[in-house]
């Protein structure tokens, strides 16, 4: 159990700085995913509309399926398994020791 009343002001400041960095990293990851999703939606919509005028709206499906798979894994890393990189690093460190 961590009793914050026994912490020095420096320790409390370091704990807060660590928590703040983690929060900023998570917020940046979520913002990155939101931007990725927005760009995907805009480009997919424009390409679909262009395809409508060209007479084949599904001509770009293969490319967007690939991009969609990448978008899925981006979302997975951000929302489902956000500590995956940390787990990989810890695993590698364990192998080295």
PDB file of C-alpha atoms in Angstrom:
ATOM      1  CA  UNK A   1       0.000   0.000   0.000  1.00  0.00           C
ATOM      2  CA  UNK A   2       1.342   3.408  -0.948  1.00  0.00           C
ATOM      3  CA  UNK A   3       0.811   5.976   1.793  1.00  0.00           C
ATOM      4  CA  UNK A   4       1.186   9.360   0.129  1.00  0.00           C
ATOM      5  CA  UNK A   5       1.452  11.108   3.520  1.00  0.00           C
ATOM      6  CA  UNK A   6       4.870   9.435   3.979  1.00  0.00           C
ATOM      7  CA  UNK A   7       6.177  10.655   0.642  1.00  0.00           C
ATOM      8  CA  UNK A   8       8.508  13.566   0.396  1.00  0.00           C
ATOM      9  CA  UNK A   9       7.381  16.465  -1.772  1.00  0.00           C
ATOM     10  CA  UNK A  10       9.988  15.411  -4.360  1.00  0.00           C
ATOM     11  CA  UNK A  11       8.626  11.842  -4.494  1.00  0.00           C
ATOM     12  CA  UNK A  12       5.063  13.110  -4.826  1.00  0.00           C
ATOM     13  CA  UNK A  13       6.163  15.448  -7.621  1.00  0.00           C
ATOM     14  CA  UNK A  14       7.943  12.589  -9.436  1.00  0.00           C
ATOM     15  CA  UNK A  15       4.879  10.347  -9.067  1.00  0.00           C
ATOM     16  CA  UNK A  16       2.667  13.077 -10.473  1.00  0.00           C
ATOM     17  CA  UNK A  17       5.088  13.718 -13.353  1.00  0.00           C
ATOM     18  CA  UNK A  18       5.117  10.000 -14.170  1.00  0.00           C
ATOM     19  CA  UNK A  19       1.314   9.819 -14.114  1.00  0.00           C
ATOM     20  CA  UNK A  20       1.058  12.968 -16.196  1.00  0.00           C
ATOM     21  CA  UNK A  21       3.451  11.544 -18.826  1.00  0.00           C
ATOM     22  CA  UNK A  22       1.429   8.312 -19.023  1.00  0.00           C
ATOM     23  CA  UNK A  23      -1.789  10.300 -19.390  1.00  0.00           C
ATOM     24  CA  UNK A  24      -0.286  12.472 -22.134  1.00  0.00           C
ATOM     25  CA  UNK A  25       1.014   9.392 -23.974  1.00  0.00           C
ATOM     26  CA  UNK A  26      -2.429   7.723 -23.842  1.00  0.00           C
ATOM     27  CA  UNK A  27      -4.157  10.921 -24.960  1.00  0.00           C
ATOM     28  CA  UNK A  28      -1.700  11.248 -27.864  1.00  0.00           C
ATOM     29  CA  UNK A  29      -2.325   7.639 -28.882  1.00  0.00           C
ATOM     30  CA  UNK A  30      -6.100   8.180 -28.847  1.00  0.00           C
ATOM     31  CA  UNK A  31      -5.760  11.412 -30.821  1.00  0.00           C
ATOM     32  CA  UNK A  32      -3.530   9.649 -33.360  1.00  0.00           C
ATOM     33  CA  UNK A  33      -6.167   6.957 -33.820  1.00  0.00           C
ATOM     34  CA  UNK A  34      -8.933   9.562 -34.191  1.00  0.00           C
ATOM     35  CA  UNK A  35      -6.928  11.333 -36.908  1.00  0.00           C
ATOM     36  CA  UNK A  36      -6.217   8.004 -38.654  1.00  0.00           C
ATOM     37  CA  UNK A  37      -9.916   7.092 -38.559  1.00  0.00           C
ATOM     38  CA  UNK A  38     -10.986  10.524 -39.830  1.00  0.00           C
ATOM     39  CA  UNK A  39      -8.570  10.453 -42.762  1.00  0.00           C
ATOM     40  CA  UNK A  40      -9.648   6.887 -43.577  1.00  0.00           C
ATOM     41  CA  UNK A  41     -13.316   7.949 -43.602  1.00  0.00           C
ATOM     42  CA  UNK A  42     -12.730  11.018 -45.752  1.00  0.00           C
ATOM     43  CA  UNK A  43     -10.520   9.289 -48.318  1.00  0.00           C
ATOM     44  CA  UNK A  44     -12.795   6.237 -48.493  1.00  0.00           C
ATOM     45  CA  UNK A  45     -15.865   8.422 -49.021  1.00  0.00           C
ATOM     46  CA  UNK A  46     -14.212  10.524 -51.727  1.00  0.00           C
ATOM     47  CA  UNK A  47     -12.936   7.427 -53.537  1.00  0.00           C
ATOM     48  CA  UNK A  48     -16.338   5.747 -53.325  1.00  0.00           C
ATOM     49  CA  UNK A  49     -18.038   8.842 -54.764  1.00  0.00           C
ATOM     50  CA  UNK A  50     -15.449   9.020 -57.547  1.00  0.00           C
ATOM     51  CA  UNK A  51     -16.159   5.364 -58.254  1.00  0.00           C
ATOM     52  CA  UNK A  52     -19.887   6.114 -58.488  1.00  0.00           C
ATOM     53  CA  UNK A  53     -19.231   8.660 -61.211  1.00  0.00           C
ATOM     54  CA  UNK A  54     -16.863   6.268 -62.979  1.00  0.00           C
ATOM     55  CA  UNK A  55     -19.457   3.490 -62.829  1.00  0.00           C
ATOM     56  CA  UNK A  56     -17.564   1.183 -60.465  1.00  0.00           C
ATOM     57  CA  UNK A  57     -17.769   2.347 -56.831  1.00  0.00           C
ATOM     58  CA  UNK A  58     -16.183  -0.838 -55.514  1.00  0.00           C
ATOM     59  CA  UNK A  59     -12.995  -0.652 -57.585  1.00  0.00           C
ATOM     60  CA  UNK A  60     -11.017   0.615 -54.595  1.00  0.00           C
ATOM     61  CA  UNK A  61     -12.256  -1.988 -52.113  1.00  0.00           C
ATOM     62  CA  UNK A  62      -9.028  -4.036 -52.002  1.00  0.00           C
ATOM     63  CA  UNK A  63      -6.890  -1.027 -51.114  1.00  0.00           C
ATOM     64  CA  UNK A  64      -9.259   0.108 -48.422  1.00  0.00           C
ATOM     65  CA  UNK A  65      -9.526  -3.379 -46.975  1.00  0.00           C
ATOM     66  CA  UNK A  66      -5.770  -3.306 -46.454  1.00  0.00           C
ATOM     67  CA  UNK A  67      -5.963   0.146 -44.918  1.00  0.00           C
ATOM     68  CA  UNK A  68      -8.902  -1.019 -42.791  1.00  0.00           C
ATOM     69  CA  UNK A  69      -6.825  -3.896 -41.431  1.00  0.00           C
ATOM     70  CA  UNK A  70      -4.127  -1.404 -40.461  1.00  0.00           C
ATOM     71  CA  UNK A  71      -6.742   0.825 -38.858  1.00  0.00           C
ATOM     72  CA  UNK A  72      -8.101  -2.163 -36.921  1.00  0.00           C
ATOM     73  CA  UNK A  73      -4.652  -2.981 -35.513  1.00  0.00           C
ATOM     74  CA  UNK A  74      -4.056   0.671 -34.674  1.00  0.00           C
ATOM     75  CA  UNK A  75      -7.311   0.703 -32.685  1.00  0.00           C
ATOM     76  CA  UNK A  76      -6.410  -2.622 -31.075  1.00  0.00           C
ATOM     77  CA  UNK A  77      -3.075  -1.217 -29.890  1.00  0.00           C
ATOM     78  CA  UNK A  78      -4.686   1.978 -28.570  1.00  0.00           C
ATOM     79  CA  UNK A  79      -7.851   0.680 -26.914  1.00  0.00           C
ATOM     80  CA  UNK A  80      -7.624  -3.083 -26.379  1.00  0.00           C
ATOM     81  CA  UNK A  81      -3.974  -3.692 -25.537  1.00  0.00           C
ATOM     82  CA  UNK A  82      -2.348  -0.317 -24.764  1.00  0.00           C
ATOM     83  CA  UNK A  83       0.497  -1.859 -22.750  1.00  0.00           C
ATOM     84  CA  UNK A  84       1.567  -4.316 -25.444  1.00  0.00           C
ATOM     85  CA  UNK A  85       4.841  -2.501 -26.197  1.00  0.00           C
ATOM     86  CA  UNK A  86       5.703  -2.417 -22.493  1.00  0.00           C
ATOM     87  CA  UNK A  87       4.993  -6.160 -22.236  1.00  0.00           C
ATOM     88  CA  UNK A  88       7.259  -6.865 -25.213  1.00  0.00           C
ATOM     89  CA  UNK A  89      10.051  -4.791 -23.664  1.00  0.00           C
ATOM     90  CA  UNK A  90       9.695  -6.571 -20.312  1.00  0.00           C
ATOM     91  CA  UNK A  91       9.740  -9.941 -22.096  1.00  0.00           C
ATOM     92  CA  UNK A  92      12.936  -9.038 -23.936  1.00  0.00           C
ATOM     93  CA  UNK A  93      14.568  -7.832 -20.724  1.00  0.00           C
ATOM     94  CA  UNK A  94      13.682 -11.106 -19.024  1.00  0.00           C
ATOM     95  CA  UNK A  95      15.253 -13.045 -21.886  1.00  0.00           C
ATOM     96  CA  UNK A  96      18.467 -11.028 -21.560  1.00  0.00           C
ATOM     97  CA  UNK A  97      18.851 -11.608 -17.816  1.00  0.00           C
TER      98      UNK A  97
END
